[in-house]
Amino acid sequence: MKTSQVYDRYILKAEKNSTNDYISTDKQRFIELYNEWQTRFLEYIYDLKNEDDFRYIESLLILNHKLQDSKKSKEFYSFELPKNYFDLSSAYALGSKGNCKGKKIDLPIEANNINVNLYLNDENTKPSFEYRESLFTIASGNINVYYTDFGIDSTILSYYRYPKKLRLQDPNNPESDFDDSFDIDFDDKAINRIISATVSGFDLNNNSDRWQLNNNFSKKDL
């Protein structure tokens, strides 16, 4: 579905009989609202982690993306996350020690700055080439994979990306034509929910009581 088609659906929900009988939404404002609410939709479904609803965002799942360029520090190798990275699905690394090259290193533990030293000092959880296991943190736009007496060659991510942003052909003109050069993300059912949520957000911003009805039309609170 193209951006202009989504806008037409939005108008049917947001403005009586597709006219300007109510407060109108120019194209630039629609772009801003829809981009905000499609990201909130992604956040809601991801945090919910409901198997039935997860299918709505499976189109955003990037499988087995290899990160090779790294910076080595005293305790970990740091790999820059992709620019469109939203959140993690799974990860593993490839490591080497001596003549043993490119061995899969499982990453079962995602640590944080508070507890990482506990894992590193525990014999059962610290990085081990023998057991092919390590741990990782995500911080400052990087995934950091910890090591001891072995090297980390690369990290392989499966991750959810941010949805493509809707845009105008001329960003400086709020009534410019839409950029219809790409299909927007999500299927029709998800798009309808996002549109209802977008209308709800528009009404809320304009102090309209109608926002509650449209929020209900989005099926679930976002």
XYZ file of N, CA, C and O in Angstrom, residues 20 30 39 47-48 88 91 97 100 112 120 124 126 161 170 175 189 210:
72
model
N -13.706 18.918 4.724
C -13.087 19.653 5.818
C -14.123 20.196 6.801
O -13.967 21.272 7.366
N -0.167 14.942 8.760
C -0.495 13.521 8.679
C 0.771 12.665 8.707
O 0.831 11.649 9.426
N 5.338 3.821 14.944
C 6.411 3.422 15.858
C 5.842 3.000 17.209
O 6.288 2.012 17.809
N 6.553 -5.067 23.021
C 6.518 -5.181 24.486
C 5.481 -6.202 24.945
O 5.667 -6.872 25.961
N 4.405 -6.330 24.194
C 3.350 -7.270 24.555
C 3.828 -8.708 24.454
O 3.487 -9.556 25.280
N 16.168 -6.214 19.688
C 16.821 -7.489 19.382
C 15.831 -8.643 19.350
O 14.898 -8.703 20.150
N 20.898 -13.211 18.948
C 22.258 -12.900 18.515
C 23.200 -14.044 18.876
O 22.985 -14.762 19.847
N 40.255 -18.988 18.510
C 41.320 -19.140 19.499
C 42.356 -20.082 18.905
O 42.052 -21.237 18.585
N 41.710 -22.683 16.046
C 40.246 -22.859 15.995
C 39.630 -21.561 15.500
O 39.611 -20.568 16.229
N 23.499 -5.964 31.772
C 23.461 -4.505 31.756
C 24.601 -3.975 32.622
O 25.338 -4.747 33.244
N 30.545 -11.722 34.790
C 31.941 -11.905 34.398
C 32.762 -12.617 35.469
O 33.736 -13.311 35.159
N 30.236 -19.889 36.042
C 29.199 -20.505 35.216
C 28.699 -19.610 34.085
O 28.041 -20.089 33.159
N 30.755 -16.563 32.918
C 31.770 -15.744 32.261
C 32.090 -16.303 30.869
O 31.844 -17.486 30.583
N 13.636 -3.993 12.813
C 13.987 -2.648 12.353
C 12.820 -1.686 12.591
O 11.674 -2.109 12.796
N 8.386 16.889 -1.383
C 9.074 18.130 -0.995
C 8.816 18.364 0.492
O 7.747 18.862 0.867
N 1.909 20.710 1.687
C 0.899 20.146 0.792
C 1.528 19.537 -0.463
O 0.866 19.352 -1.484
N -4.566 -5.131 8.019
C -5.144 -5.130 9.362
C -4.352 -4.229 10.303
O -4.931 -3.450 11.074
N -13.816 12.643 20.480
C -13.895 11.512 19.561
C -12.683 10.591 19.660
O -12.718 9.454 19.204
